[in-house]
Amino acid sequence: AAPQLISPFDGENQTRSPKQDVSWQQDMPRPAAYVVEWRYGMPSGAEDSYSASGIMVVRPGDYGNIVRIPTPFGQGFQPHRWRVWAIGKDGQVALSEWRTVNFTN
């Protein structure tokens, strides 16, 4: 099952400092790993208007059904988009939708 993003909402304004959180929920069974993926840029609707992806691996065993971590991305005033990959023990991958965050400082 794909992770269900909780926060921030799509298009939400956030501060880069202090860091706020991103969070998502995963129904059982819990995956073997999560990967948080992000890109920054000036979205024009074209895929190439974003940077290459940054990633962070998150261990599901450190959390319950809801994962809440400090936002691992945020530079400049560019919008950032992020999503979460759930990777099963069998190698299957389920992706959340993309969400965009706008930084205000």
C-alpha atoms as a PDB file:
ATOM      1  CA  ALA A   1       0.000   0.000   0.000  1.00  0.00           C
ATOM      2  CA  ALA A   2       1.156   3.532  -0.749  1.00  0.00           C
ATOM      3  CA  PRO A   3       2.024   5.793   2.192  1.00  0.00           C
ATOM      4  CA  GLN A   4      -0.659   8.384   2.947  1.00  0.00           C
ATOM      5  CA  LEU A   5       0.895  11.823   3.414  1.00  0.00           C
ATOM      6  CA  ILE A   6      -0.405  13.717   6.445  1.00  0.00           C
ATOM      7  CA  SER A   7       1.550  16.963   6.617  1.00  0.00           C
ATOM      8  CA  PRO A   8       2.376  19.439   5.339  1.00  0.00           C
ATOM      9  CA  PHE A   9      -0.621  19.940   3.075  1.00  0.00           C
ATOM     10  CA  ASP A  10      -0.024  20.414  -0.640  1.00  0.00           C
ATOM     11  CA  GLY A  11       1.012  24.010  -1.316  1.00  0.00           C
ATOM     12  CA  GLU A  12       1.495  24.802   2.387  1.00  0.00           C
ATOM     13  CA  ASN A  13       3.861  27.590   3.453  1.00  0.00           C
ATOM     14  CA  GLN A  14       6.587  26.546   5.909  1.00  0.00           C
ATOM     15  CA  THR A  15       9.676  28.096   7.443  1.00  0.00           C
ATOM     16  CA  ARG A  16      13.086  26.601   6.682  1.00  0.00           C
ATOM     17  CA  SER A  17      14.244  27.585  10.149  1.00  0.00           C
ATOM     18  CA  PRO A  18      13.193  26.356  12.568  1.00  0.00           C
ATOM     19  CA  LYS A  19      12.615  23.058  10.781  1.00  0.00           C
ATOM     20  CA  GLN A  20       9.069  21.781  10.761  1.00  0.00           C
ATOM     21  CA  ASP A  21       7.984  18.166  10.249  1.00  0.00           C
ATOM     22  CA  VAL A  22       6.789  15.984   7.416  1.00  0.00           C
ATOM     23  CA  SER A  23       4.584  13.049   8.336  1.00  0.00           C
ATOM     24  CA  TRP A  24       2.812  10.118   6.731  1.00  0.00           C
ATOM     25  CA  GLN A  25       0.810   7.074   7.699  1.00  0.00           C
ATOM     26  CA  GLN A  26       1.261   3.494   6.537  1.00  0.00           C
ATOM     27  CA  ASP A  27      -1.303   0.752   6.849  1.00  0.00           C
ATOM     28  CA  MET A  28      -0.045  -2.699   7.728  1.00  0.00           C
ATOM     29  CA  PRO A  29       2.014  -4.550   6.778  1.00  0.00           C
ATOM     30  CA  ARG A  30       4.862  -2.209   7.527  1.00  0.00           C
ATOM     31  CA  PRO A  31       7.417  -1.962   4.677  1.00  0.00           C
ATOM     32  CA  ALA A  32      11.099  -2.866   4.989  1.00  0.00           C
ATOM     33  CA  ALA A  33      12.128   0.745   4.322  1.00  0.00           C
ATOM     34  CA  TYR A  34      10.841   4.188   3.458  1.00  0.00           C
ATOM     35  CA  VAL A  35      12.601   6.602   1.145  1.00  0.00           C
ATOM     36  CA  VAL A  36      11.726  10.284   1.335  1.00  0.00           C
ATOM     37  CA  GLU A  37      12.391  11.895  -2.055  1.00  0.00           C
ATOM     38  CA  TRP A  38      12.452  15.642  -2.745  1.00  0.00           C
ATOM     39  CA  ARG A  39      13.222  18.087  -5.526  1.00  0.00           C
ATOM     40  CA  TYR A  40      13.389  21.869  -5.591  1.00  0.00           C
ATOM     41  CA  GLY A  41      12.824  24.320  -8.388  1.00  0.00           C
ATOM     42  CA  MET A  42      10.434  26.611 -10.135  1.00  0.00           C
ATOM     43  CA  PRO A  43       7.640  24.377 -11.356  1.00  0.00           C
ATOM     44  CA  SER A  44       6.461  25.210 -14.828  1.00  0.00           C
ATOM     45  CA  GLY A  45       4.680  21.916 -15.360  1.00  0.00           C
ATOM     46  CA  ALA A  46       7.742  20.412 -16.997  1.00  0.00           C
ATOM     47  CA  GLU A  47       9.649  17.604 -15.279  1.00  0.00           C
ATOM     48  CA  ASP A  48      12.984  19.307 -16.010  1.00  0.00           C
ATOM     49  CA  SER A  49      12.020  22.442 -14.065  1.00  0.00           C
ATOM     50  CA  TYR A  50      12.995  20.633 -10.833  1.00  0.00           C
ATOM     51  CA  SER A  51      16.401  19.657  -9.501  1.00  0.00           C
ATOM     52  CA  ALA A  52      17.663  16.104  -9.350  1.00  0.00           C
ATOM     53  CA  SER A  53      16.171  14.185  -6.426  1.00  0.00           C
ATOM     54  CA  GLY A  54      17.553  14.167  -2.927  1.00  0.00           C
ATOM     55  CA  ILE A  55      16.716  11.140  -0.799  1.00  0.00           C
ATOM     56  CA  MET A  56      16.679  10.024   2.803  1.00  0.00           C
ATOM     57  CA  VAL A  57      16.139   6.435   4.010  1.00  0.00           C
ATOM     58  CA  VAL A  58      13.873   6.008   7.043  1.00  0.00           C
ATOM     59  CA  ARG A  59      13.650   2.808   9.105  1.00  0.00           C
ATOM     60  CA  PRO A  60       9.998   1.892   9.722  1.00  0.00           C
ATOM     61  CA  GLY A  61      10.900  -0.020  12.887  1.00  0.00           C
ATOM     62  CA  ASP A  62      11.734   3.267  14.608  1.00  0.00           C
ATOM     63  CA  TYR A  63       8.092   4.402  14.289  1.00  0.00           C
ATOM     64  CA  GLY A  64       4.538   3.176  14.627  1.00  0.00           C
ATOM     65  CA  ASN A  65       1.930   3.542  11.884  1.00  0.00           C
ATOM     66  CA  ILE A  66       2.570   7.301  11.739  1.00  0.00           C
ATOM     67  CA  VAL A  67       6.040   8.546  10.843  1.00  0.00           C
ATOM     68  CA  ARG A  68       6.964  12.127  11.769  1.00  0.00           C
ATOM     69  CA  ILE A  69      10.448  13.453  10.958  1.00  0.00           C
ATOM     70  CA  PRO A  70      12.029  16.909  10.681  1.00  0.00           C
ATOM     71  CA  THR A  71      11.784  18.162   7.093  1.00  0.00           C
ATOM     72  CA  PRO A  72      14.960  16.822   5.420  1.00  0.00           C
ATOM     73  CA  PHE A  73      14.858  19.387   2.604  1.00  0.00           C
ATOM     74  CA  GLY A  74      14.645  23.142   2.162  1.00  0.00           C
ATOM     75  CA  GLN A  75      17.062  25.552   0.571  1.00  0.00           C
ATOM     76  CA  GLY A  76      16.368  28.982  -0.790  1.00  0.00           C
ATOM     77  CA  PHE A  77      12.884  30.248  -1.468  1.00  0.00           C
ATOM     78  CA  GLN A  78      12.155  27.723  -4.209  1.00  0.00           C
ATOM     79  CA  PRO A  79       9.123  25.500  -3.928  1.00  0.00           C
ATOM     80  CA  HIS A  80      10.034  21.935  -3.010  1.00  0.00           C
ATOM     81  CA  ARG A  81       8.055  18.830  -3.835  1.00  0.00           C
ATOM     82  CA  TRP A  82       8.316  15.615  -1.872  1.00  0.00           C
ATOM     83  CA  ARG A  83       6.911  12.095  -1.742  1.00  0.00           C
ATOM     84  CA  VAL A  84       7.504   8.847   0.133  1.00  0.00           C
ATOM     85  CA  TRP A  85       8.389   5.436  -1.243  1.00  0.00           C
ATOM     86  CA  ALA A  86       7.408   2.324   0.734  1.00  0.00           C
ATOM     87  CA  ILE A  87       9.694  -0.578  -0.160  1.00  0.00           C
ATOM     88  CA  GLY A  88       8.478  -4.042   0.808  1.00  0.00           C
ATOM     89  CA  LYS A  89      10.609  -6.974   1.908  1.00  0.00           C
ATOM     90  CA  ASP A  90       9.934  -8.536  -1.501  1.00  0.00           C
ATOM     91  CA  GLY A  91      11.234  -5.426  -3.317  1.00  0.00           C
ATOM     92  CA  GLN A  92       7.836  -4.092  -4.362  1.00  0.00           C
ATOM     93  CA  VAL A  93       7.545  -0.303  -4.268  1.00  0.00           C
ATOM     94  CA  ALA A  94       4.485   1.847  -3.559  1.00  0.00           C
ATOM     95  CA  LEU A  95       4.699   5.625  -4.023  1.00  0.00           C
ATOM     96  CA  SER A  96       2.722   8.388  -2.357  1.00  0.00           C
ATOM     97  CA  GLU A  97       1.561  11.375  -4.373  1.00  0.00           C
ATOM     98  CA  TRP A  98       3.818  14.423  -4.742  1.00  0.00           C
ATOM     99  CA  ARG A  99       3.197  17.394  -2.439  1.00  0.00           C
ATOM    100  CA  THR A 100       4.621  20.878  -2.744  1.00  0.00           C
ATOM    101  CA  VAL A 101       5.962  23.019   0.109  1.00  0.00           C
ATOM    102  CA  ASN A 102       6.650  26.749  -0.233  1.00  0.00           C
ATOM    103  CA  PHE A 103       9.311  28.184   2.075  1.00  0.00           C
ATOM    104  CA  THR A 104       8.781  31.652   3.538  1.00  0.00           C
ATOM    105  CA  ASN A 105      12.240  32.411   5.024  1.00  0.00           C
END
